[in-house]
């Protein structure tokens, strides 16, 4: 009952938050999607961290550590530099752009016949395809949790459950991959019921209260997730006997060699280092949100000042990369001892999905009443914080770009009313959630789906940064990159077995196409460029009127991002070496890295207080 009371209290708070901000959200699109552009930086940063504290990510971490060791978590950590680059270079530009979505930016940044086509294409691609894919992965995590904690076939009256089951069967929904021992058809039915319950909860505040309600609940959700995961890590360590016993358990279960490879920060083997370095560098720079595109940009645009936008990016990065990673890492490695596996298990087809589920099993098996309720509320918070952000972001494309710009202005030749756009946004949230649920039924391992999304996103990341940094980038550059990604990504996935080759081919190929398109086609009109520069004051290679000093300012900001990244990675790697030492290795290097990282972090603090657009640097 205590567990249930904690979960119910969280649900009640989130629902009331939506109702409390309902009137403000109904004023118009700016209030609904950007919280009136009055969000403090620390709140925006924690909201971004809460969104990426997604319920699917700790499951994915457990799968990655079990299949390839701690070094695979560089797949998450490598974004640290990219996040800080966004914070110091792109965040203020997003805020000053005055747009509601990335798609709308097309008509602000470019000129030419293809601008409206690009806006519509990006609204569909980001607002529907990408958005629903990420939502589906989060909903898959919801099903994984429900497999253990929500046996609806036992809770609901038999006639009610059988009626729902009959409807699912009649709809011909194919069973998703199931990581537990449940019957696949039962798992599908239970999963859909769980998704419906979660959807009603999230829609109850996000579609009613807009981004204000999302951010208000995100701050509480982040606090819950932090407390819950720390408590979970403590329970895991208590089960294995502490950090020292954790090291002994790894050696006794898997051998010293396997222990070293599990906790190693870098891959071993003669031919492993180069692919690893290429993989993390390409993924860290060429990804689908490399300039903040998506819900990150939405938070930056919602900030009340340029300084708040920068602060939001820094808070998000440190909390995301350092704070949450260390706790999840301890949990993932500890679960290898609590739930050991054999080499035969590791070679089986469903191994990754099964190891992902150990995160949920551990909550049920290791946490006492009360703490388990906190963790369940934290998992629900993680689901809610991601779903609400994805829905609000996706609905912005549907309302602002597809309905307001293309349908009303383009076809009907009229302006959509502010309240009308809010109504469309609320309806869009429901439709997007339905589409994501259908896609969820086709997802097996979360990790496998995430890797495919990385390959497709690699082709777009380069041009997203170029449009802010290089004046010559034009509308045809983005169209070429999107088209190239849709062609090269499937080819690379089929033609090459190694992921680092797949990412490199797609990223470099599409960057080449975008650059060639920029140089071989008509440039953006001078008037458009001058308006953009006057409003945004971008950094980089700009020669339009008003862009004096843009290259120098970019180098300064790049230096800030690099210095703070060095501090972040020194602290991260030092902490990992101290928490999870390899057999026979002393802690001297770990302490040295922590010391260097602390010194660099202190030295980087003035960058947070540096001048913004409104002040001379």
Short mmCIF file of C-alpha atoms in Angstrom, two decimals, residues 16-26 208-210 212-213 216:
data_model
loop_
_atom_site.label_atom_id
_atom_site.label_comp_id
_atom_site.label_asym_id
_atom_site.label_seq_id
_atom_site.Cartn_x
_atom_site.Cartn_y
_atom_site.Cartn_z
CA UNK A 16 -2.83 19.26 -10.92
CA UNK A 17 0.18 20.90 -12.58
CA UNK A 18 -1.53 20.55 -15.94
CA UNK A 19 -4.77 22.04 -14.65
CA UNK A 20 -2.92 24.89 -12.92
CA UNK A 21 -1.31 26.05 -16.18
CA UNK A 22 -4.31 25.41 -18.42
CA UNK A 23 -5.37 29.04 -18.87
CA UNK A 24 -1.87 30.27 -19.62
CA UNK A 25 -1.30 27.49 -22.16
CA UNK A 26 -4.56 28.33 -23.94
CA UNK A 208 -3.74 20.67 -21.09
CA UNK A 209 -0.98 22.75 -19.51
CA UNK A 210 1.52 22.95 -22.38
CA UNK A 212 4.75 25.17 -18.47
CA UNK A 213 3.13 22.02 -17.08
CA UNK A 216 6.89 22.03 -13.74
#
